[in-house]
Tab-separated table of C-alpha atoms in Angstrom:
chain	number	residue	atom	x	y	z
Y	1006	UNK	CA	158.754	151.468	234.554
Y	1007	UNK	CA	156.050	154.206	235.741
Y	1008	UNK	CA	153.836	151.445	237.618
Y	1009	UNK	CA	150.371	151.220	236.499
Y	1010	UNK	CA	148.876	154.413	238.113
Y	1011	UNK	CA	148.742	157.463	237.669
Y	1012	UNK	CA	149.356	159.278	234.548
Y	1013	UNK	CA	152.222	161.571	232.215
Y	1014	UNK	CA	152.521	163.831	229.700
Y	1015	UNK	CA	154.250	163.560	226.541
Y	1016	UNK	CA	156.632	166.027	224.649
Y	1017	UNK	CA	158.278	166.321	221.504
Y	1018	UNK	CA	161.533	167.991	222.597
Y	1019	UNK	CA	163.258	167.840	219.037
Y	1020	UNK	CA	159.954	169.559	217.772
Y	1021	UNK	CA	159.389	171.506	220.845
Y	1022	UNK	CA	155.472	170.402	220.999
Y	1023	UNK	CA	153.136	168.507	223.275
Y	1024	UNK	CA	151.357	165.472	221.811
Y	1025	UNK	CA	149.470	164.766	225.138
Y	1026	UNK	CA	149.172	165.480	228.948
Y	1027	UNK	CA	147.112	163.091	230.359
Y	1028	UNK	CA	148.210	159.887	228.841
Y	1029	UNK	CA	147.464	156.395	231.162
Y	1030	UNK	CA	150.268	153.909	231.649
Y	1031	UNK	CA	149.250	150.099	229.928
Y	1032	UNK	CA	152.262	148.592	231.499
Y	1033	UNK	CA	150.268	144.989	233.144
Y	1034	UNK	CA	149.009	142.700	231.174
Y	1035	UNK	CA	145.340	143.236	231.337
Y	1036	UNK	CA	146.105	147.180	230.677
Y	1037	UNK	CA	148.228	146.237	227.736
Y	1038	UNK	CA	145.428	143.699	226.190
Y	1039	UNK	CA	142.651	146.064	226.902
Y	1040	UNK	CA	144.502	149.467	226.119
Y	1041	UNK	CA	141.476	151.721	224.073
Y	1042	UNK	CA	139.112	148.391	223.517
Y	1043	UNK	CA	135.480	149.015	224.539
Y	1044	UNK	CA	136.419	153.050	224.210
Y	1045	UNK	CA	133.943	155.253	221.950
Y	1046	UNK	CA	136.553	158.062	221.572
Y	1047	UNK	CA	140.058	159.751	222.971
Y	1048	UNK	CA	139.706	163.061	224.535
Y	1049	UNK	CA	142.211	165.349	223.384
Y	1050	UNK	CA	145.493	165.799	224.961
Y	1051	UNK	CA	145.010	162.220	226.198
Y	1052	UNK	CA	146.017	158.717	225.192
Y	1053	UNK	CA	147.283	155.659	226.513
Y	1054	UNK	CA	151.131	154.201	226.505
Y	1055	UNK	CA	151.710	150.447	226.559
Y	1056	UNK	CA	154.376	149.286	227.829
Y	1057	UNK	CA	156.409	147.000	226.828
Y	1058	UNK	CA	155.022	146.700	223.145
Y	1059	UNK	CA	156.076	146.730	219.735
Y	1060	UNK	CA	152.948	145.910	217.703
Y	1061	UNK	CA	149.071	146.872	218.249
Y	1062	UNK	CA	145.793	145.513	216.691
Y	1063	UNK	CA	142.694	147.616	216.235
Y	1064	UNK	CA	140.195	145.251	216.120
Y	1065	UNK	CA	137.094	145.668	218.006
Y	1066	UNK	CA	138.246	149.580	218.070
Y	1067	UNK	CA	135.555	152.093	217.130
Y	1068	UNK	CA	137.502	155.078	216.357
Y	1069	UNK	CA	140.773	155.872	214.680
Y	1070	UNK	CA	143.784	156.986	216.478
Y	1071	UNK	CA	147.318	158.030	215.434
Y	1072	UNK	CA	150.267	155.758	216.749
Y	1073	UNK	CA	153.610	156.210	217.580
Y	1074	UNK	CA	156.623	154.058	218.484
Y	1075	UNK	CA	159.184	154.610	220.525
Y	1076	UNK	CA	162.858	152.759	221.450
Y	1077	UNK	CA	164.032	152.473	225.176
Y	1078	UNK	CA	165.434	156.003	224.840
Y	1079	UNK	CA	162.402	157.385	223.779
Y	1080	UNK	CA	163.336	157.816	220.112
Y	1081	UNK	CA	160.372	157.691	217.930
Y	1082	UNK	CA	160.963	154.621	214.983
Y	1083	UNK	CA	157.762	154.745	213.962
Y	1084	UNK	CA	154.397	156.831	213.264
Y	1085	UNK	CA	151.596	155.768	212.018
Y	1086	UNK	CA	148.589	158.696	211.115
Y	1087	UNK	CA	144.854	157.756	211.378
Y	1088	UNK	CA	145.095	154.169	211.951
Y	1089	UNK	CA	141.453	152.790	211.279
Y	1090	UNK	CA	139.481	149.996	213.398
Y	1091	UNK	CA	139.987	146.534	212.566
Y	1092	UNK	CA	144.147	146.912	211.634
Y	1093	UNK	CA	146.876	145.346	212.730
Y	1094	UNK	CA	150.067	146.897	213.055
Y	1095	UNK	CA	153.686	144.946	212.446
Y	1096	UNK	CA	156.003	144.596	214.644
Y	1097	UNK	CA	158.639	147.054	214.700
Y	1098	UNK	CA	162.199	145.675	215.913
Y	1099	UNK	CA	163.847	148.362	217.722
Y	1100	UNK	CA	160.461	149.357	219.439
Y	1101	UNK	CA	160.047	149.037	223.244
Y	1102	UNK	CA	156.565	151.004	223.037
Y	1103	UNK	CA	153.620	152.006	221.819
Y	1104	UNK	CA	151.681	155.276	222.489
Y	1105	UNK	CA	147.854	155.901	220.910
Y	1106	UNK	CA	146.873	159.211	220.416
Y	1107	UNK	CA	143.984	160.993	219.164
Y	1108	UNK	CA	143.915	161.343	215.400
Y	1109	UNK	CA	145.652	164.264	214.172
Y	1110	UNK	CA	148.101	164.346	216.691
Y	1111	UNK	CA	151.178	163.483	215.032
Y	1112	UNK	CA	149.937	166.032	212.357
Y	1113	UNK	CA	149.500	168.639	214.972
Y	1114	UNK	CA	153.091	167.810	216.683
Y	1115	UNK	CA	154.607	167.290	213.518
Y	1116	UNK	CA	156.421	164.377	215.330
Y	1117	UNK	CA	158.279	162.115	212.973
Y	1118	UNK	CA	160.454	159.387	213.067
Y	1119	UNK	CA	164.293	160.418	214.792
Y	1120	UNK	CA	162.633	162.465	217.183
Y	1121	UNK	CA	163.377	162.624	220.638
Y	1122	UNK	CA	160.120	162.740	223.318
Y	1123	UNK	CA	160.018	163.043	226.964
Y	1124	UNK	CA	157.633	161.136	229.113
Y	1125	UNK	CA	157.023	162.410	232.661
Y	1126	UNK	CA	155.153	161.798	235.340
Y	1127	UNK	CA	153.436	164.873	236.767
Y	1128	UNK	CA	151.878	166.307	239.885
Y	1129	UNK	CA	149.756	169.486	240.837
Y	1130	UNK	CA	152.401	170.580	243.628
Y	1131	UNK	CA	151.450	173.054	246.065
Y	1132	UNK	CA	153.531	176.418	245.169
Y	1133	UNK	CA	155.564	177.194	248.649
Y	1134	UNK	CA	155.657	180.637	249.793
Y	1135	UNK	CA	159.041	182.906	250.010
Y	1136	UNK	CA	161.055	183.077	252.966
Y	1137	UNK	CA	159.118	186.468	254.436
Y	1138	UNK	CA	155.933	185.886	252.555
Y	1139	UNK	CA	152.886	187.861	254.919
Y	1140	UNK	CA	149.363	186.133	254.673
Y	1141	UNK	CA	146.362	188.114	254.064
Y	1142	UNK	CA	145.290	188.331	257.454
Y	1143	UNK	CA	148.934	190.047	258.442
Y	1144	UNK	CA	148.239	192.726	255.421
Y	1145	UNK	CA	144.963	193.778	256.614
Y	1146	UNK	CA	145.956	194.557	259.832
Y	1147	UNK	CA	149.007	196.218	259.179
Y	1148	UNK	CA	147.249	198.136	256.398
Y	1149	UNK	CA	144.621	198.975	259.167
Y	1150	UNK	CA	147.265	199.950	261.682
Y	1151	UNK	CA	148.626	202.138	259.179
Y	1152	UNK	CA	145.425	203.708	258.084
Y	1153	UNK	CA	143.647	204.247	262.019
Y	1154	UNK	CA	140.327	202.715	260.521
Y	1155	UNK	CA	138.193	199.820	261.183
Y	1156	UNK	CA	138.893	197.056	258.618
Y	1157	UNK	CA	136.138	194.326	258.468
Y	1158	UNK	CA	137.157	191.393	256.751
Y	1159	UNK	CA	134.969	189.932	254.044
Y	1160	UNK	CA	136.920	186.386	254.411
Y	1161	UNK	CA	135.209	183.818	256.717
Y	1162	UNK	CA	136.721	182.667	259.214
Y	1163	UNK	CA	139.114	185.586	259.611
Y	1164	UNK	CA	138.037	188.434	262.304
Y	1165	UNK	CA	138.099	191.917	261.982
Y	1166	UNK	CA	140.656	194.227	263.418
Y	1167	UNK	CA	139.864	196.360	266.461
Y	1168	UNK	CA	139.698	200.046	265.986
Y	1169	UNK	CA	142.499	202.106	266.439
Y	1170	UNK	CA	140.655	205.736	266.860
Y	1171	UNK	CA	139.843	206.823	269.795
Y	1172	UNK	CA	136.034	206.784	271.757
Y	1173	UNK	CA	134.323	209.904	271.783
Y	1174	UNK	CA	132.768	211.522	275.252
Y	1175	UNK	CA	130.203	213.564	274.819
Protein backbone atom coordinates (compact mmCIF):
# COMPACT_ATOMS: atom_id res chain seq x y z
CA UNK A 1 0.00 0.00 0.00
CA UNK A 2 2.56 2.71 1.51
CA UNK A 3 5.61 0.11 1.45
CA UNK A 4 7.22 -0.47 4.67
CA UNK A 5 9.22 2.83 5.08
CA UNK A 6 8.82 5.77 5.90
CA UNK A 7 6.04 7.17 7.83
CA UNK A 8 2.24 9.29 7.68
CA UNK A 9 0.09 11.19 9.49
CA UNK A 10 -3.36 10.59 10.36
CA UNK A 11 -6.52 12.91 10.27
CA UNK A 12 -9.93 12.86 11.27
CA UNK A 13 -11.50 14.85 8.41
CA UNK A 14 -15.25 14.31 9.58
CA UNK A 15 -13.97 15.65 13.05
CA UNK A 16 -11.49 17.96 11.63
CA UNK A 17 -8.60 16.66 14.19
CA UNK A 18 -5.23 14.97 14.06
CA UNK A 19 -4.87 11.66 15.92
CA UNK A 20 -1.13 11.31 14.92
CA UNK A 21 1.77 12.52 12.63
CA UNK A 22 4.36 10.24 12.82
CA UNK A 23 2.69 6.92 12.63
CA UNK A 24 5.09 3.75 11.10
CA UNK A 25 3.64 1.52 8.42
CA UNK A 26 3.34 -2.54 9.80
CA UNK A 27 2.47 -3.64 6.35
CA UNK A 28 5.25 -7.10 6.17
CA UNK A 29 4.84 -9.70 8.11
CA UNK A 30 7.46 -9.36 10.71
CA UNK A 31 6.23 -5.51 11.15
CA UNK A 32 2.70 -6.72 11.50
CA UNK A 33 3.67 -9.61 14.21
CA UNK A 34 5.97 -7.34 16.05
CA UNK A 35 3.92 -3.97 15.72
CA UNK A 36 4.41 -2.20 19.60
CA UNK A 37 5.85 -5.71 21.22
CA UNK A 38 9.06 -5.16 23.22
CA UNK A 39 7.93 -1.16 23.32
CA UNK A 40 7.89 0.56 26.95
CA UNK A 41 5.65 3.44 25.71
CA UNK A 42 4.13 5.50 22.47
CA UNK A 43 5.30 8.97 22.11
CA UNK A 44 2.60 11.22 21.41
CA UNK A 45 1.44 12.08 18.04
CA UNK A 46 2.87 8.68 17.05
CA UNK A 47 1.66 5.14 16.53
CA UNK A 48 1.91 2.37 14.30
CA UNK A 49 -0.67 1.15 11.34
CA UNK A 50 -0.81 -2.52 10.37
CA UNK A 51 -1.67 -3.34 7.43
CA UNK A 52 -3.67 -5.62 6.34
CA UNK A 53 -5.34 -6.50 9.80
CA UNK A 54 -8.52 -6.88 11.37
CA UNK A 55 -7.77 -8.15 14.89
CA UNK A 56 -4.75 -7.35 17.44
CA UNK A 57 -3.52 -9.10 20.67
CA UNK A 58 -1.82 -7.27 23.50
CA UNK A 59 -0.03 -9.77 25.05
CA UNK A 60 3.44 -9.28 26.05
CA UNK A 61 2.46 -5.33 25.72
CA UNK A 62 3.50 -3.13 28.64
CA UNK A 63 1.42 -0.17 28.17
CA UNK A 64 -2.10 0.57 27.07
CA UNK A 65 -2.96 2.09 23.84
CA UNK A 66 -6.22 3.19 22.15
CA UNK A 67 -7.18 1.30 18.82
CA UNK A 68 -8.92 2.05 15.91
CA UNK A 69 -10.23 0.22 12.84
CA UNK A 70 -10.57 1.20 9.68
CA UNK A 71 -12.34 -0.29 6.15
CA UNK A 72 -10.46 0.01 2.73
CA UNK A 73 -11.88 3.54 2.44
CA UNK A 74 -10.62 4.58 5.53
CA UNK A 75 -13.93 4.55 7.41
CA UNK A 76 -13.44 3.96 11.01
CA UNK A 77 -15.79 0.55 12.18
CA UNK A 78 -14.31 0.35 15.19
CA UNK A 79 -12.61 2.12 18.37
CA UNK A 80 -11.50 0.73 21.09
CA UNK A 81 -10.24 3.33 24.27
CA UNK A 82 -7.41 2.22 26.65
CA UNK A 83 -6.95 -1.24 25.59
CA UNK A 84 -4.83 -2.91 28.48
CA UNK A 85 -1.78 -5.49 28.07
CA UNK A 86 -2.52 -9.00 27.80
CA UNK A 87 -6.09 -8.51 25.49
CA UNK A 88 -7.10 -9.75 22.57
CA UNK A 89 -9.17 -7.99 20.26
CA UNK A 90 -12.00 -9.79 17.81
CA UNK A 91 -12.00 -9.70 14.60
CA UNK A 92 -13.93 -7.10 13.00
CA UNK A 93 -15.45 -8.09 9.43
CA UNK A 94 -15.44 -5.09 7.38
CA UNK A 95 -11.92 -4.07 8.78
CA UNK A 96 -8.88 -3.89 6.44
CA UNK A 97 -6.74 -2.17 9.36
CA UNK A 98 -5.63 -1.52 12.44
CA UNK A 99 -4.00 1.69 13.83
CA UNK A 100 -2.53 1.87 17.74
CA UNK A 101 -2.40 5.02 19.24
CA UNK A 102 -1.40 6.44 22.41
CA UNK A 103 -4.08 6.26 25.07
CA UNK A 104 -6.34 9.08 25.06
CA UNK A 105 -6.23 9.65 21.60
CA UNK A 106 -9.50 8.75 20.40
CA UNK A 107 -10.72 10.83 23.46
CA UNK A 108 -8.69 13.74 22.35
CA UNK A 109 -9.90 13.37 18.49
CA UNK A 110 -13.19 12.51 19.48
CA UNK A 111 -12.97 9.98 16.54
CA UNK A 112 -15.82 7.53 16.50
CA UNK A 113 -17.10 4.97 14.50
CA UNK A 114 -18.58 6.45 10.71
CA UNK A 115 -15.83 8.71 10.55
CA UNK A 116 -13.87 9.38 7.69
CA UNK A 117 -9.69 9.68 8.22
CA UNK A 118 -7.02 10.47 5.85
CA UNK A 119 -3.71 8.74 5.84
CA UNK A 120 -0.81 10.46 4.04
CA UNK A 121 2.45 10.11 3.47
CA UNK A 122 4.48 13.25 4.16
CA UNK A 123 7.71 15.00 3.35
CA UNK A 124 9.68 18.16 4.66
CA UNK A 125 9.79 19.78 1.01
CA UNK A 126 12.05 22.50 0.37
CA UNK A 127 9.77 25.83 -0.05
CA UNK A 128 10.82 27.19 -3.78
CA UNK A 129 11.37 30.76 -4.15
CA UNK A 130 9.05 33.23 -6.42
CA UNK A 131 9.77 33.92 -9.86
CA UNK A 132 11.97 37.36 -9.00
CA UNK A 133 12.86 36.35 -5.51
CA UNK A 134 16.55 38.45 -4.66
CA UNK A 135 18.91 36.50 -2.20
CA UNK A 136 20.44 38.20 0.65
CA UNK A 137 23.60 38.82 -0.86
CA UNK A 138 21.69 40.86 -3.92
CA UNK A 139 19.84 43.05 -0.99
CA UNK A 140 22.90 44.07 0.70
CA UNK A 141 24.48 45.34 -2.10
CA UNK A 142 21.80 47.07 -3.62
CA UNK A 143 20.90 48.48 -0.20
CA UNK A 144 24.67 49.54 -0.08
CA UNK A 145 24.59 51.00 -3.56
CA UNK A 146 21.71 52.90 -2.54
CA UNK A 147 23.05 54.12 0.73
CA UNK A 148 27.08 55.09 -0.60
CA UNK A 149 28.39 53.17 2.59
CA UNK A 150 30.52 50.28 3.28
CA UNK A 151 28.35 47.23 4.15
CA UNK A 152 30.31 44.35 5.85
CA UNK A 153 28.55 41.27 5.89
CA UNK A 154 28.20 39.33 9.11
CA UNK A 155 27.33 35.99 6.97
CA UNK A 156 30.32 33.66 6.27
CA UNK A 157 31.14 32.96 3.33
CA UNK A 158 29.59 36.04 1.74
CA UNK A 159 32.11 39.16 1.07
CA UNK A 160 31.62 42.57 1.72
CA UNK A 161 30.75 45.20 -0.78
CA UNK A 162 33.36 47.68 -1.99
CA UNK A 163 32.91 51.25 -1.04
CA UNK A 164 31.18 53.51 -3.08
CA UNK A 165 32.54 57.05 -1.54
CA UNK A 166 35.15 58.48 -2.81
CA UNK A 167 39.20 58.49 -1.41
CA UNK A 168 40.22 61.48 0.23
CA UNK A 169 43.70 63.47 -0.80
CA UNK A 170 45.04 65.28 1.62
Amino acid sequence: MFGSSGQVFVYNKTKETFLAFRVNIADSIAGRLIGLLGRRSLKPDSGVWIVPANAIHTIGMMFSFDVVMIDKNFNVVSVKEFVKPFRIILPKLRAESVIELPAHTIFRSRTEVGDELVIERYEARKIPKPDGARTFEQVVSESSRCLGTTQKSTRPGVAATASSQPERND
